[in-house]
Amino acid sequence: MERDRLGSSLRQPEPRLGGRRQIWVFLLSFIFCAPQAVSPARADETVDRLLADSKTAWNAGDRDRAIELATRAIEADSNDARLHLFRGTLYEHERKHQEAVNDFDQAIKLAPRDAEAYEHRGSERFKLGRIADSIADFDQEIALDPKREPGHWKRGISYYYAGRYDEGRRQFEGYQTVDGNDVENAVWRFLCMARKDGPEKARGDLLKIKQDRRIPMMQIYALFAGRAKPDDVMAAVQAGEPAAEESHHRQFYAELYLGLYREALGDETDARRHLRAAVDHKIGHYMWDVAKVHLDLLDQARRKPSAN
């Protein structure tokens, strides 16, 4: 799912649900985008300079310095919600999920009607395995900004892991109106339906996808439709001698969806093998976190004592 929909004020949404993410582009439009009241006791130019310097450090690859400068900006004005939201996104990219949640908590406390903060916190709560909490945040985000609902594939994924399969199915059907050629959307709807009605019924009602240009998405679609084999998906990964980075991304998505496919058919052992391979092909996108959460849930279920 290529659209990493983290909001308009920080990152520009991409056209699909999966794929690569420019992890710095959100900084380009954020710093001065949030109007706010000015405290007479605060030197605005100091806070704005710290934010600008933090952005410069981040784009130069000095992430520790960027966070340090963002922290100094917060120390200069701890009641400014945008500063907590900004630093939270830095922690988010650094995979410091609890630190990010802490900042988003404070941003929401200071600006409880900011849909963006709920979206970010919901995403980070999901990554921590707090599925119900992620749904609560996504629901509040949509309540504050209803136009986000059709494209909110993240909520659909959280519904899936919460066992709310009918709601997940409806969410992915809504996303079909946003992008009718996203194989991942069709697959996640299939997964929701398969859990409730079985894989054969889900296959018979698979959403129609004409052309997803990302490799190996059409082979994955054919697999879920019953027209291809796992070997066809893996063969597509190396088609055309892709560059190393492109091959890495292709392998991640192939392994993720092969794992989900095998699990839908009841083969947990093979599913775990593919999902482990997906997690080993780490990419900077929310879908990698989905793979990690899924594998963690499988491991938790395996460790859980038997009722017998």
Tab-separated table of N, CA, C and O in Angstrom, residues 15-67:
chain	number	residue	atom	x	y	z
A	15	PRO	N	0.548	8.167	-4.226
A	15	PRO	CA	-0.662	7.723	-4.897
A	15	PRO	C	-1.124	6.330	-4.539
A	15	PRO	O	-2.237	5.977	-4.862
A	16	ARG	N	-0.284	5.506	-3.912
A	16	ARG	CA	-0.701	4.150	-3.599
A	16	ARG	C	-0.349	3.820	-2.159
A	16	ARG	O	0.258	4.588	-1.448
A	17	LEU	N	-0.681	2.569	-1.780
A	17	LEU	CA	-0.538	2.167	-0.392
A	17	LEU	C	0.824	1.589	-0.062
A	17	LEU	O	1.206	1.535	1.082
A	18	GLY	N	1.584	1.116	-1.008
A	18	GLY	CA	2.890	0.517	-0.713
A	18	GLY	C	3.976	1.213	-1.470
A	18	GLY	O	3.749	2.180	-2.149
A	19	GLY	N	5.224	0.770	-1.344
A	19	GLY	CA	6.315	1.331	-2.124
A	19	GLY	C	7.251	2.171	-1.296
A	19	GLY	O	7.175	2.235	-0.081
A	20	ARG	N	8.145	2.880	-1.956
A	20	ARG	CA	9.190	3.604	-1.259
A	20	ARG	C	8.691	4.930	-0.714
A	20	ARG	O	7.778	5.534	-1.219
A	21	ARG	N	9.391	5.404	0.325
A	21	ARG	CA	9.006	6.652	0.974
A	21	ARG	C	10.213	7.558	1.101
A	21	ARG	O	11.256	7.141	1.538
A	22	GLN	N	10.076	8.804	0.700
A	22	GLN	CA	11.119	9.795	0.927
A	22	GLN	C	10.983	10.261	2.375
A	22	GLN	O	10.080	11.016	2.706
A	23	ILE	N	11.874	9.806	3.246
A	23	ILE	CA	11.630	9.996	4.664
A	23	ILE	C	11.864	11.424	5.141
A	23	ILE	O	11.560	11.732	6.286
A	24	TRP	N	12.389	12.287	4.266
A	24	TRP	CA	12.634	13.652	4.708
A	24	TRP	C	11.693	14.663	4.111
A	24	TRP	O	11.629	15.797	4.543
A	25	VAL	N	10.910	14.263	3.109
A	25	VAL	CA	10.178	15.268	2.349
A	25	VAL	C	9.130	15.982	3.188
A	25	VAL	O	8.782	17.130	2.925
A	26	PHE	N	8.663	15.315	4.260
A	26	PHE	CA	7.636	15.947	5.086
A	26	PHE	C	8.129	17.215	5.748
A	26	PHE	O	7.355	18.088	6.115
A	27	LEU	N	9.467	17.348	5.910
A	27	LEU	CA	10.012	18.514	6.598
A	27	LEU	C	9.912	19.787	5.768
A	27	LEU	O	9.948	20.887	6.302
A	28	LEU	N	9.770	19.640	4.466
A	28	LEU	CA	9.878	20.799	3.588
A	28	LEU	C	8.743	21.793	3.746
A	28	LEU	O	8.906	22.977	3.511
A	29	SER	N	7.552	21.293	4.141
A	29	SER	CA	6.399	22.185	4.185
A	29	SER	C	5.846	22.385	5.579
A	29	SER	O	4.812	23.011	5.745
A	30	PHE	N	6.540	21.889	6.601
A	30	PHE	CA	5.927	21.856	7.918
A	30	PHE	C	6.157	23.091	8.761
A	30	PHE	O	5.266	23.584	9.434
A	31	ILE	N	7.368	23.613	8.752
A	31	ILE	CA	7.832	24.452	9.845
A	31	ILE	C	6.943	25.648	10.118
A	31	ILE	O	6.618	25.951	11.256
A	32	PHE	N	6.486	26.333	9.061
A	32	PHE	CA	5.697	27.527	9.292
A	32	PHE	C	4.231	27.325	8.957
A	32	PHE	O	3.491	28.291	8.768
A	33	CYS	N	3.767	26.070	8.872
A	33	CYS	CA	2.430	25.832	8.352
A	33	CYS	C	1.355	25.895	9.420
A	33	CYS	O	0.182	25.882	9.103
A	34	ALA	N	1.707	25.923	10.710
A	34	ALA	CA	0.696	25.855	11.758
A	34	ALA	C	0.545	27.207	12.431
A	34	ALA	O	1.354	27.618	13.243
A	35	PRO	N	-0.510	27.969	12.101
A	35	PRO	CA	-0.726	29.257	12.750
A	35	PRO	C	-1.014	29.059	14.225
A	35	PRO	O	-1.631	28.082	14.632
A	36	GLN	N	-0.560	29.997	15.047
A	36	GLN	CA	-0.764	29.877	16.478
A	36	GLN	C	-0.655	31.234	17.139
A	36	GLN	O	-0.122	32.184	16.588
A	37	ALA	N	-1.164	31.293	18.357
A	37	ALA	CA	-1.073	32.527	19.129
A	37	ALA	C	0.367	32.742	19.566
A	37	ALA	O	1.115	31.794	19.805
A	38	VAL	N	0.781	33.989	19.671
A	38	VAL	CA	2.148	34.330	20.046
A	38	VAL	C	2.168	34.810	21.483
A	38	VAL	O	1.427	35.722	21.856
A	39	SER	N	2.989	34.176	22.299
A	39	SER	CA	3.136	34.588	23.690
A	39	SER	C	4.116	35.740	23.755
A	39	SER	O	5.197	35.693	23.178
A	40	PRO	N	3.766	36.816	24.488
A	40	PRO	CA	4.684	37.951	24.592
A	40	PRO	C	6.020	37.558	25.206
A	40	PRO	O	7.035	38.195	24.958
A	41	ALA	N	6.017	36.494	26.008
A	41	ALA	CA	7.246	36.100	26.690
A	41	ALA	C	8.161	35.254	25.814
A	41	ALA	O	9.255	34.908	26.217
A	42	ARG	N	7.696	34.940	24.607
A	42	ARG	CA	8.470	34.035	23.775
A	42	ARG	C	9.133	34.767	22.628
A	42	ARG	O	8.524	35.617	21.991
A	43	ALA	N	10.379	34.401	22.351
A	43	ALA	CA	11.074	34.964	21.198
A	43	ALA	C	10.798	34.054	20.014
A	43	ALA	O	11.434	33.019	19.851
A	44	ASP	N	9.815	34.446	19.186
A	44	ASP	CA	9.412	33.604	18.061
A	44	ASP	C	10.583	33.270	17.154
A	44	ASP	O	10.691	32.157	16.650
A	45	GLU	N	11.438	34.263	16.958
A	45	GLU	CA	12.517	34.039	16.017
A	45	GLU	C	13.456	32.932	16.510
A	45	GLU	O	14.044	32.205	15.713
A	46	THR	N	13.587	32.764	17.820
A	46	THR	CA	14.451	31.721	18.358
A	46	THR	C	13.878	30.339	18.072
A	46	THR	O	14.578	29.434	17.609
A	47	VAL	N	12.572	30.160	18.342
A	47	VAL	CA	11.922	28.878	18.096
A	47	VAL	C	11.956	28.557	16.613
A	47	VAL	O	12.278	27.430	16.212
A	48	ASP	N	11.615	29.527	15.773
A	48	ASP	CA	11.600	29.280	14.339
A	48	ASP	C	12.990	28.970	13.807
A	48	ASP	O	13.156	28.134	12.915
A	49	ARG	N	14.004	29.629	14.377
A	49	ARG	CA	15.368	29.332	13.938
A	49	ARG	C	15.765	27.920	14.330
A	49	ARG	O	16.406	27.193	13.560
A	50	LEU	N	15.402	27.512	15.542
A	50	LEU	CA	15.713	26.151	15.978
A	50	LEU	C	15.027	25.122	15.095
A	50	LEU	O	15.615	24.097	14.741
A	51	LEU	N	13.789	25.395	14.735
A	51	LEU	CA	13.082	24.485	13.840
A	51	LEU	C	13.759	24.424	12.471
A	51	LEU	O	13.927	23.347	11.896
A	52	ALA	N	14.125	25.591	11.947
A	52	ALA	CA	14.788	25.621	10.646
A	52	ALA	C	16.122	24.885	10.698
A	52	ALA	O	16.473	24.124	9.788
A	53	ASP	N	16.869	25.098	11.784
A	53	ASP	CA	18.158	24.409	11.925
A	53	ASP	C	17.959	22.907	12.080
A	53	ASP	O	18.769	22.109	11.586
A	54	SER	N	16.887	22.512	12.782
A	54	SER	CA	16.593	21.087	12.934
A	54	SER	C	16.308	20.458	11.576
A	54	SER	O	16.795	19.371	11.264
A	55	LYS	N	15.524	21.156	10.760
A	55	LYS	CA	15.232	20.650	9.417
A	55	LYS	C	16.510	20.513	8.598
A	55	LYS	O	16.725	19.486	7.928
A	56	THR	N	17.367	21.514	8.673
A	56	THR	CA	18.612	21.472	7.918
A	56	THR	C	19.479	20.299	8.366
A	56	THR	O	20.047	19.565	7.533
A	57	ALA	N	19.568	20.089	9.671
A	57	ALA	CA	20.366	18.977	10.197
A	57	ALA	C	19.798	17.642	9.745
A	57	ALA	O	20.535	16.731	9.364
A	58	TRP	N	18.469	17.524	9.773
A	58	TRP	CA	17.842	16.270	9.349
A	58	TRP	C	18.136	15.974	7.884
A	58	TRP	O	18.512	14.860	7.521
A	59	ASN	N	17.967	16.982	7.041
A	59	ASN	CA	18.193	16.781	5.611
A	59	ASN	C	19.660	16.523	5.292
A	59	ASN	O	19.978	15.924	4.255
A	60	ALA	N	20.544	16.941	6.188
A	60	ALA	CA	21.966	16.675	6.018
A	60	ALA	C	22.356	15.309	6.576
A	60	ALA	O	23.517	14.898	6.460
A	61	GLY	N	21.398	14.612	7.170
A	61	GLY	CA	21.663	13.285	7.704
A	61	GLY	C	22.092	13.245	9.155
A	61	GLY	O	22.384	12.172	9.689
A	62	ASP	N	22.117	14.402	9.826
A	62	ASP	CA	22.514	14.452	11.234
A	62	ASP	C	21.252	14.380	12.091
A	62	ASP	O	20.734	15.384	12.580
A	63	ARG	N	20.769	13.186	12.293
A	63	ARG	CA	19.478	13.000	12.948
A	63	ARG	C	19.536	13.315	14.439
A	63	ARG	O	18.583	13.865	14.997
A	64	ASP	N	20.623	12.952	15.090
A	64	ASP	CA	20.751	13.260	16.514
A	64	ASP	C	20.710	14.765	16.738
A	64	ASP	O	20.060	15.248	17.681
A	65	ARG	N	21.406	15.498	15.882
A	65	ARG	CA	21.415	16.962	15.992
A	65	ARG	C	20.022	17.531	15.732
A	65	ARG	O	19.581	18.461	16.418
A	66	ALA	N	19.318	16.961	14.756
A	66	ALA	CA	17.967	17.433	14.449
A	66	ALA	C	17.049	17.270	15.655
A	66	ALA	O	16.276	18.180	15.991
A	67	ILE	N	17.134	16.128	16.319
A	67	ILE	CA	16.287	15.901	17.500
A	67	ILE	C	16.703	16.815	18.643
A	67	ILE	O	15.851	17.351	19.370
